Coordinates of C-alpha atoms in Angstrom, one line a residue:
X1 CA -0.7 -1.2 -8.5
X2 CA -2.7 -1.9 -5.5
X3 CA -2.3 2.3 -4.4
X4 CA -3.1 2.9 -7.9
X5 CA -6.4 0.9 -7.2
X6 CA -7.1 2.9 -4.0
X7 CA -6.7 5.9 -5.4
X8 CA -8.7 5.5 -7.9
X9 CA -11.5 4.0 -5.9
X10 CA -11.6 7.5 -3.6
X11 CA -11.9 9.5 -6.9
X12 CA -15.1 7.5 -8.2
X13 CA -16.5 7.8 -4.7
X14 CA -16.1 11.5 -4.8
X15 CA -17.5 11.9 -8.4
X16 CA -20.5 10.2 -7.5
X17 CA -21.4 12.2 -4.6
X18 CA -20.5 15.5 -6.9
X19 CA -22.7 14.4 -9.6
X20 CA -25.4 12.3 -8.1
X21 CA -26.2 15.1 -5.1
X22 CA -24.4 18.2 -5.5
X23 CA -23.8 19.3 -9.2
X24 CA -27.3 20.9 -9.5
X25 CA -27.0 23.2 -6.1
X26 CA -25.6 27.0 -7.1
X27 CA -23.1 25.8 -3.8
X28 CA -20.0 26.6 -6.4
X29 CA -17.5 27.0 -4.3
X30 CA -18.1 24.3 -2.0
X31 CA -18.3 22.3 -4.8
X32 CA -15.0 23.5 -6.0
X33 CA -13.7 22.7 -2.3
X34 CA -15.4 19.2 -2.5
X35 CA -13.4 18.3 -5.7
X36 CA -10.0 19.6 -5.0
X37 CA -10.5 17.8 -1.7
X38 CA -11.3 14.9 -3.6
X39 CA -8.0 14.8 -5.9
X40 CA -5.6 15.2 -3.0
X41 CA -7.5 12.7 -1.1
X42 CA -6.9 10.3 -3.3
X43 CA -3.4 10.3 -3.2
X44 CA -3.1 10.6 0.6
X45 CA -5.9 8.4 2.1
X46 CA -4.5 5.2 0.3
X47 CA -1.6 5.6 3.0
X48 CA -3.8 5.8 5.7
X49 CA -3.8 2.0 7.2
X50 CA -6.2 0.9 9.9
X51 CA -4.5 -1.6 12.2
X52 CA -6.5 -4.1 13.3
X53 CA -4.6 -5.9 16.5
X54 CA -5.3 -9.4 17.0
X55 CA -4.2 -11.2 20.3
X56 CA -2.9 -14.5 19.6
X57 CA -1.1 -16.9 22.5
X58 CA 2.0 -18.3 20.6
X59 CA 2.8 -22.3 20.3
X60 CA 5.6 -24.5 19.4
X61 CA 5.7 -26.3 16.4
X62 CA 5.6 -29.9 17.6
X63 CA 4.1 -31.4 14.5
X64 CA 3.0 -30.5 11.2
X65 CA -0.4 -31.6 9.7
X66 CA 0.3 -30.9 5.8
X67 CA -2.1 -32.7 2.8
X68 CA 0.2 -35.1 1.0
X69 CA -0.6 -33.3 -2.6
X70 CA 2.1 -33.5 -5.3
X71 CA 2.3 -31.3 -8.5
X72 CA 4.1 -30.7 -11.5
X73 CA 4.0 -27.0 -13.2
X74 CA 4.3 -25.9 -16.7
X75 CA 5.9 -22.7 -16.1
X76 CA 5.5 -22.1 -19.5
X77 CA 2.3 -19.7 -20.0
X78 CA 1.7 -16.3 -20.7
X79 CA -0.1 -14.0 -17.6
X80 CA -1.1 -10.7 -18.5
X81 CA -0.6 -9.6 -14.9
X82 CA 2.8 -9.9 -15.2
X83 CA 2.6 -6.7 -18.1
X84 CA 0.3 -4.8 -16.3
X85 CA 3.2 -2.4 -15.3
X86 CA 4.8 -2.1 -18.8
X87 CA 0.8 -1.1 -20.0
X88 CA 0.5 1.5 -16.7
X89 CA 4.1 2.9 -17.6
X90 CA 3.2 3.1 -21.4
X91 CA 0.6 4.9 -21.0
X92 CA 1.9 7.6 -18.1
X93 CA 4.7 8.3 -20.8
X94 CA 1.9 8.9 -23.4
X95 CA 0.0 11.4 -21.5
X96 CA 3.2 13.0 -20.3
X97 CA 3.9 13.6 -23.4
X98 CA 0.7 14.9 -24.4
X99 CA 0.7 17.3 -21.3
X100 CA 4.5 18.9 -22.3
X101 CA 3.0 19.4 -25.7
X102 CA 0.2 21.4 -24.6
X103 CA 2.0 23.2 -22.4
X104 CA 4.6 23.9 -24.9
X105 CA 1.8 25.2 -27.5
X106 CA 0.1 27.5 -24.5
X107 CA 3.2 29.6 -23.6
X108 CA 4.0 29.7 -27.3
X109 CA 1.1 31.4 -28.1
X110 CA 1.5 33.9 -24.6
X111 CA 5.2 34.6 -25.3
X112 CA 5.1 34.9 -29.2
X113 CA 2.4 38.1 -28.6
X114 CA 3.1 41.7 -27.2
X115 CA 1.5 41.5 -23.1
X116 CA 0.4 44.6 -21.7
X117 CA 0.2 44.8 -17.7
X118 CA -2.6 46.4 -15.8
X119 CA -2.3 45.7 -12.2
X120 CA -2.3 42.0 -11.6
X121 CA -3.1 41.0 -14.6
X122 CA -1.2 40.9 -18.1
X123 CA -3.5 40.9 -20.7
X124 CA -2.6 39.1 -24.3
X125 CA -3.8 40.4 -27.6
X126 CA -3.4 38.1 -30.3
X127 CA -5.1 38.3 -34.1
X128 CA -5.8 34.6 -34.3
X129 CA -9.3 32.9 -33.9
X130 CA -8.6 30.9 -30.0
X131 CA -11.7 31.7 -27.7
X132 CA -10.8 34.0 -24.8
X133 CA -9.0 32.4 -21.7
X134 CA -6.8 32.8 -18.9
X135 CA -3.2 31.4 -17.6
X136 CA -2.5 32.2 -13.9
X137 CA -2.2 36.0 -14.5
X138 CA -2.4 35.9 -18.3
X139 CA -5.5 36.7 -20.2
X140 CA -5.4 36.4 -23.8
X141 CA -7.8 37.0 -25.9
X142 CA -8.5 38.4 -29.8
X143 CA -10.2 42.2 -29.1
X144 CA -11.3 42.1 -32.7
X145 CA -13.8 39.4 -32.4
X146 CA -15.7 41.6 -29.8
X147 CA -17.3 45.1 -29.0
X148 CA -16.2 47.1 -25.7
X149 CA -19.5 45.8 -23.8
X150 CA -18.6 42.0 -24.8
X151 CA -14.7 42.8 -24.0
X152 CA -15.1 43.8 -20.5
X153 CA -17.6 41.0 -19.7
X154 CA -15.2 38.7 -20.8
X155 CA -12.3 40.1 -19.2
X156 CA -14.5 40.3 -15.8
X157 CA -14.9 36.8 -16.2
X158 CA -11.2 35.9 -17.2
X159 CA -10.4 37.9 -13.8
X160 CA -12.3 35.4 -11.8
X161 CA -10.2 32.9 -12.8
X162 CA -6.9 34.5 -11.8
X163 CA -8.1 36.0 -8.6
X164 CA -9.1 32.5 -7.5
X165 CA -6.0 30.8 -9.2
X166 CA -8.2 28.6 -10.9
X167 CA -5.4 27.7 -13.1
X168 CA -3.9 25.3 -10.0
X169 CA -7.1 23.3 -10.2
X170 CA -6.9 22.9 -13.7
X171 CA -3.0 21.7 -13.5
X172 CA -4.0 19.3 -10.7
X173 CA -6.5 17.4 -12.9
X174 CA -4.3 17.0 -15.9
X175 CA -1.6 15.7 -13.3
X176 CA -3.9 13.7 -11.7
X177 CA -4.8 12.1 -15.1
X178 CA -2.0 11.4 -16.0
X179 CA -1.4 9.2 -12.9
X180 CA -4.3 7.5 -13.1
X181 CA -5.1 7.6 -16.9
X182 CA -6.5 4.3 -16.8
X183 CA -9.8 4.9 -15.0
X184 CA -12.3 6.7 -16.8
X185 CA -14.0 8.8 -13.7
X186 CA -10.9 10.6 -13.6
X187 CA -11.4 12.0 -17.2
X188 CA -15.1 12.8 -16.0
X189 CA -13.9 14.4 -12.9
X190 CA -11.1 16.6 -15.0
X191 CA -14.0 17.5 -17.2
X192 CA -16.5 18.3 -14.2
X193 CA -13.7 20.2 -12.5
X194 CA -13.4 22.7 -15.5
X195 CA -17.0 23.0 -16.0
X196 CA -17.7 23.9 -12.5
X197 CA -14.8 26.7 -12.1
X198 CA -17.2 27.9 -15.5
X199 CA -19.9 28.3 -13.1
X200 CA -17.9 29.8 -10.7
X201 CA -16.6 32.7 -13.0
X202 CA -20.0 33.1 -14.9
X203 CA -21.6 34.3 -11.6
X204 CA -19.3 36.3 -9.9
X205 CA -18.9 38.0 -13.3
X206 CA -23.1 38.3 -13.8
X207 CA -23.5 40.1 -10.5
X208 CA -21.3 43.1 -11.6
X209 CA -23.4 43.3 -14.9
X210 CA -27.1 44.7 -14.8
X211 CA -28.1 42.9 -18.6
X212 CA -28.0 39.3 -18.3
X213 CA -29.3 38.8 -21.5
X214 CA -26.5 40.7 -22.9
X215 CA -23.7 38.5 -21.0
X216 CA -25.7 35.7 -22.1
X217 CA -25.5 36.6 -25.8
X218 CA -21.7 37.1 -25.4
X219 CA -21.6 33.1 -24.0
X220 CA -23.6 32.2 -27.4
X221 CA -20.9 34.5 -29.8
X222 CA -17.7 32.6 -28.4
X223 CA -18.7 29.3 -29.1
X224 CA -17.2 29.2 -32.5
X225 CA -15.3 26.3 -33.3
X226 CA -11.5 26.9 -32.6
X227 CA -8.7 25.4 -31.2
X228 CA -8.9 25.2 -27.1
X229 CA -6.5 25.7 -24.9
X230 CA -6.7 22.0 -22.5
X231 CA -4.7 24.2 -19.6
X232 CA -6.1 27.4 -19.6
X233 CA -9.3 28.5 -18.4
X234 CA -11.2 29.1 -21.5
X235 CA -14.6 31.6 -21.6
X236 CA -16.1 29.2 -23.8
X237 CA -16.8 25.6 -23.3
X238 CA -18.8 23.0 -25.1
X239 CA -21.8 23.5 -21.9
X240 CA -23.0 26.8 -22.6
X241 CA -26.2 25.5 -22.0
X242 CA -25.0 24.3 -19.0
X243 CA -23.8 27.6 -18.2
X244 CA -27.0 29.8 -19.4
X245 CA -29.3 27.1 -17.3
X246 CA -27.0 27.7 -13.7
X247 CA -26.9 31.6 -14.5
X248 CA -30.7 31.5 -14.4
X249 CA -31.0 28.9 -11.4
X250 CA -32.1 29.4 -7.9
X251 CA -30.0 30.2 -5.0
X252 CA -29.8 26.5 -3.4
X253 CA -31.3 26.4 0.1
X254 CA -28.2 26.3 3.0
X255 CA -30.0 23.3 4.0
X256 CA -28.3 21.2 1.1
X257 CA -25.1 22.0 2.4
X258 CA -25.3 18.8 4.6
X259 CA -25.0 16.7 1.2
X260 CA -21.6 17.2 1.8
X261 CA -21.5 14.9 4.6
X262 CA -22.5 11.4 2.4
X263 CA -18.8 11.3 1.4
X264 CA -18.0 10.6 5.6
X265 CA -19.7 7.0 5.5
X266 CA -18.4 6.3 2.2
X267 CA -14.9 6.4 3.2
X268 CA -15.2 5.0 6.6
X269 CA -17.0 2.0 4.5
X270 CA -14.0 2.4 2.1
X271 CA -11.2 2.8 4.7
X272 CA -12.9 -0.5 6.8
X273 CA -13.2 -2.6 3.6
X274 CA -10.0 -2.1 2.2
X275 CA -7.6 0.0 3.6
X276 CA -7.0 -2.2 6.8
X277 CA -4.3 -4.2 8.4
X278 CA -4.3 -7.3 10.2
X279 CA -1.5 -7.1 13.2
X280 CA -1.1 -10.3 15.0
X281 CA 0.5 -9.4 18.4
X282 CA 1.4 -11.8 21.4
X283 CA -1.3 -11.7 24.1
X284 CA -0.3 -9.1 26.1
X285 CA -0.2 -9.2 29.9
X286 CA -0.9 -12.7 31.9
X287 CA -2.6 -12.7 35.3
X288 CA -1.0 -13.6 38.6
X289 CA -1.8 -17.1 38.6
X290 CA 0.1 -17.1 35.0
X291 CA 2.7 -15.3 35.7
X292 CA 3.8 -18.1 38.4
X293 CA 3.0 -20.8 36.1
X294 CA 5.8 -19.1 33.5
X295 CA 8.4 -18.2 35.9
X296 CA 8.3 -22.0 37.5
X297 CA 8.7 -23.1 33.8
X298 CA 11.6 -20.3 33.3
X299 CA 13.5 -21.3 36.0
X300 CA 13.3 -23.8 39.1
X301 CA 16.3 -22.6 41.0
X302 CA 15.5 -21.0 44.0
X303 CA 18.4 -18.5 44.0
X304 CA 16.7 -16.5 40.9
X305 CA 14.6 -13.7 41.3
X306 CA 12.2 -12.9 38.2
X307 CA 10.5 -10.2 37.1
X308 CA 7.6 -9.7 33.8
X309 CA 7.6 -6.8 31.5
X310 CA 3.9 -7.3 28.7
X311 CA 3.9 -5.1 25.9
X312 CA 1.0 -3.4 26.8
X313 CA 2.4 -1.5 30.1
X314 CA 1.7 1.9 30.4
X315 CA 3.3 4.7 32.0
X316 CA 1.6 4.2 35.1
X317 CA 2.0 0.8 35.1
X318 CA 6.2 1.3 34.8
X319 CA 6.0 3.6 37.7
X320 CA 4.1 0.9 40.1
X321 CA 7.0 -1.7 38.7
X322 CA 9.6 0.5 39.3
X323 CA 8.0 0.9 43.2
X324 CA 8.0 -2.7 43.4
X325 CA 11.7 -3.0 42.3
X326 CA 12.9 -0.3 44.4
X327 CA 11.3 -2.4 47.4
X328 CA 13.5 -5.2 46.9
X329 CA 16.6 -3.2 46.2
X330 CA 16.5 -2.7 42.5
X331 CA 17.3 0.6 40.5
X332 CA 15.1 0.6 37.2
X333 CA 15.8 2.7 34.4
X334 CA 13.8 3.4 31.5
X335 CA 15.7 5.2 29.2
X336 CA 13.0 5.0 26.2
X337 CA 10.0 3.6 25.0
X338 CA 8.0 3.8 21.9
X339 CA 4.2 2.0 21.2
X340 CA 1.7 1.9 18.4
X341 CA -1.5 3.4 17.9
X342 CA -2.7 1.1 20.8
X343 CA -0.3 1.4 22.8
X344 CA 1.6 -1.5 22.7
X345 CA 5.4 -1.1 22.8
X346 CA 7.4 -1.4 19.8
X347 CA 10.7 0.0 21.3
X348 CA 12.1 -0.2 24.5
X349 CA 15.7 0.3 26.4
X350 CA 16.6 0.3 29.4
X351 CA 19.0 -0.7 32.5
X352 CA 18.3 -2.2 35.7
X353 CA 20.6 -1.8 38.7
X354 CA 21.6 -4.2 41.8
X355 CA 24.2 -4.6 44.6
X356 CA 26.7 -2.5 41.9
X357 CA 25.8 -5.3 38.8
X358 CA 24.3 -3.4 35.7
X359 CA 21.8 -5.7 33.1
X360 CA 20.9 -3.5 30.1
X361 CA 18.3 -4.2 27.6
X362 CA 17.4 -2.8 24.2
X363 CA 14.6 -4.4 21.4
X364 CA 13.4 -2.3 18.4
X365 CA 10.7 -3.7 16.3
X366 CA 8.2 -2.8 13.9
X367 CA 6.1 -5.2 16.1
X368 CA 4.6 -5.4 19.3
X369 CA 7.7 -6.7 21.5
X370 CA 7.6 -10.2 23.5
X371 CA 6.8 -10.5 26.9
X372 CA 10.6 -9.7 28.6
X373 CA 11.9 -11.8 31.1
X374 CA 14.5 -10.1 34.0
X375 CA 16.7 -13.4 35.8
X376 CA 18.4 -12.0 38.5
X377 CA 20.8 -14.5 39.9
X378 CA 21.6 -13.8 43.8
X379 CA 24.2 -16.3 44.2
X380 CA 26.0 -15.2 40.6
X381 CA 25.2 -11.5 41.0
X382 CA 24.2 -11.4 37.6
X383 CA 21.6 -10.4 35.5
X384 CA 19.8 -12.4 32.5
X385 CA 17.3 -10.6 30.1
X386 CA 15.0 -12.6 27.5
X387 CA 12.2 -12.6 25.3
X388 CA 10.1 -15.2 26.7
X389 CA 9.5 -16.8 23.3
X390 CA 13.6 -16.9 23.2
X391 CA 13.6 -18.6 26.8
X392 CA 11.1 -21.2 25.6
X393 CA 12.9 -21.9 22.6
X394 CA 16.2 -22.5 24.7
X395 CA 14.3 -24.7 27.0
X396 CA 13.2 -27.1 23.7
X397 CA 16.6 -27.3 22.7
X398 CA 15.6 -26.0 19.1
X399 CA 17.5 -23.5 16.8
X400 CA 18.1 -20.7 19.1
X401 CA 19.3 -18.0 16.4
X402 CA 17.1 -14.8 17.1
X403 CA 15.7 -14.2 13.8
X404 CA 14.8 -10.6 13.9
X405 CA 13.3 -9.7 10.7
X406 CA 10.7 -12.4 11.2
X407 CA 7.1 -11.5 13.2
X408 CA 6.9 -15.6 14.3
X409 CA 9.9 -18.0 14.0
X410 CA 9.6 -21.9 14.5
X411 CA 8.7 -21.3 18.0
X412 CA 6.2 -19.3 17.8
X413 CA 4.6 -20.6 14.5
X414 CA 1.5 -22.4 15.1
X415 CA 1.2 -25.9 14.2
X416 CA -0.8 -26.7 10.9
X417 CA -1.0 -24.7 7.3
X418 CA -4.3 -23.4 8.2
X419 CA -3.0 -21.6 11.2
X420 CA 0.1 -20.1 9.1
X421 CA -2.8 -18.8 7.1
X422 CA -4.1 -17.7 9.6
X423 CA -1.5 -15.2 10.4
X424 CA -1.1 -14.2 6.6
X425 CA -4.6 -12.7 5.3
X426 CA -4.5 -13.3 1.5
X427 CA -2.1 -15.9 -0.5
X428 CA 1.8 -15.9 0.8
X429 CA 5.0 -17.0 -1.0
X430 CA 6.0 -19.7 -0.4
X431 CA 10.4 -19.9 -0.5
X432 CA 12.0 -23.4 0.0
X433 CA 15.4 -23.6 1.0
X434 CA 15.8 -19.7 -0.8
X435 CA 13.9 -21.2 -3.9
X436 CA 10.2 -20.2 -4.9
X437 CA 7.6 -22.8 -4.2
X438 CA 4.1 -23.7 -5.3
X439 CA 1.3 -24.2 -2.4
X440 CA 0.8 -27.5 -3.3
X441 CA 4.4 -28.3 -3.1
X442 CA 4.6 -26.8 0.1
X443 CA 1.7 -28.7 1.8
X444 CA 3.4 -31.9 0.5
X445 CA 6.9 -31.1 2.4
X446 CA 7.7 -34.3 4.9
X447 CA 7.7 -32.2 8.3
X448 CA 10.9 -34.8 8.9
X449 CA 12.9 -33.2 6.6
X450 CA 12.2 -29.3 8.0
X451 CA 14.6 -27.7 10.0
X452 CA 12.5 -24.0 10.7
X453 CA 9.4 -22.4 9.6
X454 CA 10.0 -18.4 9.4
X455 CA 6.8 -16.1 8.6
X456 CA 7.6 -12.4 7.2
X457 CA 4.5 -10.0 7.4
X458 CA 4.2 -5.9 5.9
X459 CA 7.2 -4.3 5.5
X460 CA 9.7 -7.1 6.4
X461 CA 8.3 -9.2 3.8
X462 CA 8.3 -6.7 1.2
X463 CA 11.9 -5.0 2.0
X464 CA 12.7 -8.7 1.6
X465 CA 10.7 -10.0 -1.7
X466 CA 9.7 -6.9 -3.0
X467 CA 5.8 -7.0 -4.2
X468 CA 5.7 -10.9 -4.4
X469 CA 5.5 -10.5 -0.5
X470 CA 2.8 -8.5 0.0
X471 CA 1.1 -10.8 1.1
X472 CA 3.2 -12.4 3.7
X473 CA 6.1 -14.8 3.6
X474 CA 7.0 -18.5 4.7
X475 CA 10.2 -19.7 4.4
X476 CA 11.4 -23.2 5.0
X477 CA 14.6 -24.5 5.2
X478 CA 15.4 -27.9 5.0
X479 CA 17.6 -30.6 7.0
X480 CA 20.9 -30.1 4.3
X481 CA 21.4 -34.2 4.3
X482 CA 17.8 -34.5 2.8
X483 CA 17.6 -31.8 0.6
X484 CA 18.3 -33.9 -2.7
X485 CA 16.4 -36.9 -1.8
X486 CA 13.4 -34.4 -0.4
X487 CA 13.2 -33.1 -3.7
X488 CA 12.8 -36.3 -5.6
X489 CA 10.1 -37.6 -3.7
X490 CA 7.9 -34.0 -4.1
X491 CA 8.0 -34.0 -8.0
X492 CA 5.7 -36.1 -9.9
X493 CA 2.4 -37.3 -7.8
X494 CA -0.6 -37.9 -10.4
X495 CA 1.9 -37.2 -13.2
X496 CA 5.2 -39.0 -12.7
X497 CA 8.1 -37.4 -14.7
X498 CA 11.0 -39.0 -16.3
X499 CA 13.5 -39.8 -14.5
X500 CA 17.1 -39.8 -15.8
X501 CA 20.1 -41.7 -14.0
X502 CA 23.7 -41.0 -15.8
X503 CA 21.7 -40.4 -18.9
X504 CA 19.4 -43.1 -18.9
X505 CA 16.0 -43.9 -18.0
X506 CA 15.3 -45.2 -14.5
X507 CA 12.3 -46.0 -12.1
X508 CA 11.1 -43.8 -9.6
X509 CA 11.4 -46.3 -6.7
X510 CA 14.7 -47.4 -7.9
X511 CA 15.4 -43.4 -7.3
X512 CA 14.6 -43.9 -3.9
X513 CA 17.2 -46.4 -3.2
X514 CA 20.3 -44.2 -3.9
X515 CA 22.3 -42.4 -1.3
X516 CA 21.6 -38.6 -1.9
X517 CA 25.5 -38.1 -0.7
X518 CA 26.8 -40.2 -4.0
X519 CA 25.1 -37.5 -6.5
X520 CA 26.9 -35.3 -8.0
X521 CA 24.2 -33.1 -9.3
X522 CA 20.6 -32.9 -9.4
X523 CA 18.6 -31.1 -12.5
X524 CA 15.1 -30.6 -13.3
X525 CA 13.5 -29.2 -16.4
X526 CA 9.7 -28.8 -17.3
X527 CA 7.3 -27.4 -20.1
X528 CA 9.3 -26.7 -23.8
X529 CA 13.1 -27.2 -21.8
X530 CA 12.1 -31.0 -21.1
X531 CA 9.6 -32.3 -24.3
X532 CA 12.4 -30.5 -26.4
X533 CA 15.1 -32.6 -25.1
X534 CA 13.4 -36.2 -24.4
X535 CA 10.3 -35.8 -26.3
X536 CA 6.8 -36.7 -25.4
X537 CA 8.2 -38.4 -22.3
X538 CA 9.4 -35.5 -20.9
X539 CA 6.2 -33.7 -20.7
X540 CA 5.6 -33.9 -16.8
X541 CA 8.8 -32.8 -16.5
X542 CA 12.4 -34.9 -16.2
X543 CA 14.8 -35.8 -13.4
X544 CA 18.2 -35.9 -13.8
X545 CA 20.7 -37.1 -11.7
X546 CA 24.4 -37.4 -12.2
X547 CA 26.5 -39.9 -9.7
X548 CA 29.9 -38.9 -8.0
X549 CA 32.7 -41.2 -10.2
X550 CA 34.9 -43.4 -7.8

C-alpha cells in the first residue's frame, strides 16, 4: 500500500502544476509530454530510494536498560487497516471489469460495420447516433449526420488523433485508474488528459481550414447527447466551450515554457521527504593510532602479522595495500569487488598468498561489509580471516554463530531500546522466542533471561516477515530453562490475570515458587477465549498451568 501511496502522491503533484500553471498556455504538446511524463513517473519514481548512510561505531551489549512496564491485550478488536487490501482488490476487480466491458462494446461496434481503407486509416461508417471518434487507425463515424464540408473537418480532426497515436494516452489513463482508483486526482488527470489531446487535434485541424467559424459550428452540431465511447478519442466532448475558447486563444509566449520546471523542486521535496532510506553502516576506516589499538586487542602474540581491510577502500587505495603486502612478501589477489552508491563495499573475494600457504576470503551482503581482519601466523604458516565484529565476539566468549541475514547481532547491538530505535526509523516488530510481541512486553523482558538480540532491516526483514517488517525487526530469544517462568512473570502488571494451577485458582506469588521444569504445559487465553470459559475473572486474561504427574 505504501507504493500505492507514492504513486499517487507524484500524480497529484503533477496535476497541480498542469492545472494551476500550464493548462491555459496554447503549449499542447508539451503539455501532453508533461502528462504522459507524469503517469509513468508515478509508477517508476516510487522505486527510486535515496540512501541516506549513517556512520555508527558498533558496541557490545553489556547491559540492557528496559522500563519495567507490563501489559495485557485484548486481541479481540476490529482494525480496518487490516481490510484495506480486500477494499483496494475489490475495487481493481470492479474497474477491470468496467474497462473489458467497454472495450468489448468499442470493437463491437468497429467490427459489426463494413471499414473501408484509405491509406493509414480505415474509416467506419455506421447508421447509429455515436458522435464521431477515432480507435488507433479506426475512424468511425455516422456520414449522415453531416454535409461534405462538416465530414472532412471532422475526419481532419479524427486524423490527428491517429497520426499522434493518441489512442496510447487514452489506454494509459484508464490503466492508470484502474490501479489507483482510489484517489480522485487520477480521475481528474484521465479527464484532463483527454480534454487536452482535444486541444491538440482542434488546432492542428483549424490551421488546414480557412473558416473558423465554420469548424466552430461543426464543434456546436456534434454535441448531441449520445452514447460516448470512454476509449476512443471522441470529436465531441462535454468542453466545447473549452475547445471554442483555446481555438481563439493567443499563441503563449516561449517564455512560459520554463513553468515546466516547478515540477523539479517538487519532487526533489517529494523524493527527500519520503522516498528515503536510512542505511546504518559501520564507521568505515580508523586512523593509525586506531588501527594499533585494534590489532593489540586482536591479538598479543608477537608471531602474528595483521593487516586492516574498511569498507570504504577504493581502487587506489587496494593498489597502495597490495604495494605494502608485496613489500613484506605477500601476494594479494582481488578477484571481485562490488560497492553501493557511495562506495562502500558490499561484495568482496579474494586470496592472499605467502611462503606457498593460500587464505581465501569471500562476504556478500546487501550491507556495507565489516572491517576484515587478515592474521597471518609465521610460526603456524597459516592464515586467519575475520570480520572484526566476529573477532570481538570470539574474544567475549558470547554466541559466536555468524548470523548473516541480520544488519547487527548481539554484538554489535547497542545497549538500550532507544538505541535499537535508533537503528530502526519507524515502529519494528517485535518477535520473542519466534512469537509476536507487544512493545510494552518487550521493554519489560528481564535482560537475565536473554540469550541474543538480532535486528533485521529492508529487504532481510521483509523476505523474512513479509510487510509486518517493514519497518525493521528485533528478535529475542530467550535462555530455554527460563522461558516458562519468564512468561509468567510478563503477564499481568496493573491488571493481574487469573491464574489457574491443575484447574484451580492460585496466587500469583505462589506461581513464582514452582520449578518451571515440573510443568507440563503452559496456556494462555485472553478477550472472549478467557471471560467465556471462567467468567468475569478471566477478563485480563487467565494462566494455566498443568504439572508433570510422578
Amino acid at each position: 500500500m505504501e507504493y500505492l501511496l507514492k504513486a499517487s502522491a507524484i500524480v497529484t503533484i503533477f496535476y497541480f502544476i498542469y492545472k494551476v500553471l500550464l493548462q491555459r498556455d496554447t503549449f499542447f504538446e508539451f503539455n501532453r509530454a508533461f502528462l504522459l511524463l507524469g503517469l509513468i513517473g508515478s509508477f517508476i519514481i516510487p522505486f527510486l530510494v535515496i540512501p541516506i548512510y549513517i556512520e555508527y561505531t558498533p558496541t557490545p551489549v553489556t547491559n540492557y536498560n528496559f522500563s519495567n512496564v507490563t501489559v495485557v491485550e485484548n486481541t479481540d478488536f476490529f482494525d480496518i487497516l487490516d481490510y484495506l487490501p480486500i477494499i483496494y482488490l475489490a475495487g481493481v476487480l470492479f474497474f477491470s471489469c468496467r474497462f473489458i466491458i467497454q472495450f468489448v462494446s468499442l470493437f463491437t461496434l468497429i467490427l459489426k460495420n463494413k471499414s473501408e481503407k484509405q491509406g493509414d486509416f480505415r474509416h467506419v461508417k455506421i447508421n447509429t447516433n455515436v458522435s464521431p471518434f477515432s480507435f488507433f487507425n479506426w475512424i468511425v463515424y455516422n456520414p449522415n449526420q453531416f454535409n461534405k464540408t462538416e465530414l472532412d473537418q471532422i475526419i481532419t480532426h479524427e486524423k490527428v488523433h491517429v497520426q499522434q497515436y493518441h489512442s496510447v494516452d487514452i489506454l494509459l489513463t484508464q490503466l492508470s485508474c484502474i490501479v489507483l482508483w482510489f484517489s480522485p486526482f487520477i480521475w481528474m488527470y484521465n479527464k484532463d488528459v483527454k480534454q487536452n489531446l482535444e486541444f491538440i487535434a482542434d488546432q492542428k485541424a483549424q490551421l488546414k481550414f480557412n473558416c473558423k467559424k465554420s469548424y466552430q459550428t461543426t464543434l456546436l452540431k456534434t454535441s448531441m447527447l449520445s452514447h460516448q465511447m470512454a476509449l476512443s478519442n471522441n470529436f465531441y466532448n462535454s468542453l466545447i466551450k473549452k475547445r471554442i475558447i483555446m481555438l481563439h486563444k493567443s499563441k503563449s509566449k516561449k517564455i512560459n515554457l520554463v513553468k515546466y520546471a516547478f515540477v523539479i523542486p517538487l519532487l526533489a521535496l517529494f523524493f527527500m521527504s519520503f522516498n528515503t532510506e536510512d542505511i546504518y553502516v559501520e564507521k568505515p576506516y580508523l586512523n593509525s593510532e586506531n588501527e594499533a589499538v585494534i590489532a593489540q586487542e586482536i591479538s598479543t602474540k608477537t608471531d602474528t602479522e595483521i593487516f586492516l581491510i574498511y569498507n570504504n577502500f577504493t581502487d587506489a587505495k587496494f593498489k597502495t595495500f597490495e604495494t605494502e603486502l608485496k613489500s613484506k612478501g605477500y601476494d594479494f589477489n582481488l578477484k571481485s569487488i562490488k560497492r553501493k552508491t557511495n562506495n562502500f563495499i558490499t561484495t568482496i573475494d579474494f586470496t592472499i598468498t605467502k611462503n606457498d600457504t593460500d587464505g581465501n576470503y569471500r562476504i556478500a551482503s546487501g550491507d556495507a561489509i565489516h572491517t576484515i581482519v587478515i592474521e597471518y601466523s609465521k610460526t603456524k604458516n597459516k592464515f586467519s580471516i575475520n570480520t572484526l565484529n566476529f573477532i570481538e565476539n570470539e574474544k567475549r566468549n558470547t554466541n559466536n554463530r555468524n548470523v548473516v541475514e541480520t544488519i547487527i547481532d548481539k554484538n554489535t547491538a547497542v545497549a538500550s531500546i532507544e538505541n535499537i530505535k535508533r537503528l530502526l526509523k519507524d515502529k519494528p516488530l517485535y518477535i520473542l522466542d519466534g512469537k509476536e510481541i507487544k512493545e510494552d512486553e518487550f521493554k519489560a523482558l528481564n535482560p537475565d533471561n536473554i540469550e541474543t538480540v538480532n535486528v533485521l532491516k529492508g529487504k532481510k526483514a521483509t523476505e523474512k516477515y513479509g510487510d509486518k517488517g517493514k519497518n525493521g525487526v528485533i528478535e529475542i530469544t530467550t535462555k530455554k530453562e527460563q522461558n516458562e517462568k519468564f512468561q509468567i512473570s510478563n503477564i499481568g502488571g496493573n491488571r493481574p490475570p487469573l491464574y489457574v494451577l491443575d484447574g484451580e485458582e492460585i496466587k500469583k506469588e505462589d506461581i513464582e515458587k514452582l520449578d518451571p521444569n515440573t510443568f507440563k504445559s503452559f496456556n494462555v487465553l485472553k478477550g472472549k477465549k478467557a471471560t467465556k470459559k471462567y467468567g468475569d475473572k478471566g477478563k485480563n486474561g487467565v494462566i494455566e498451568i498443568t504439572i508433570k504427574q510422578e
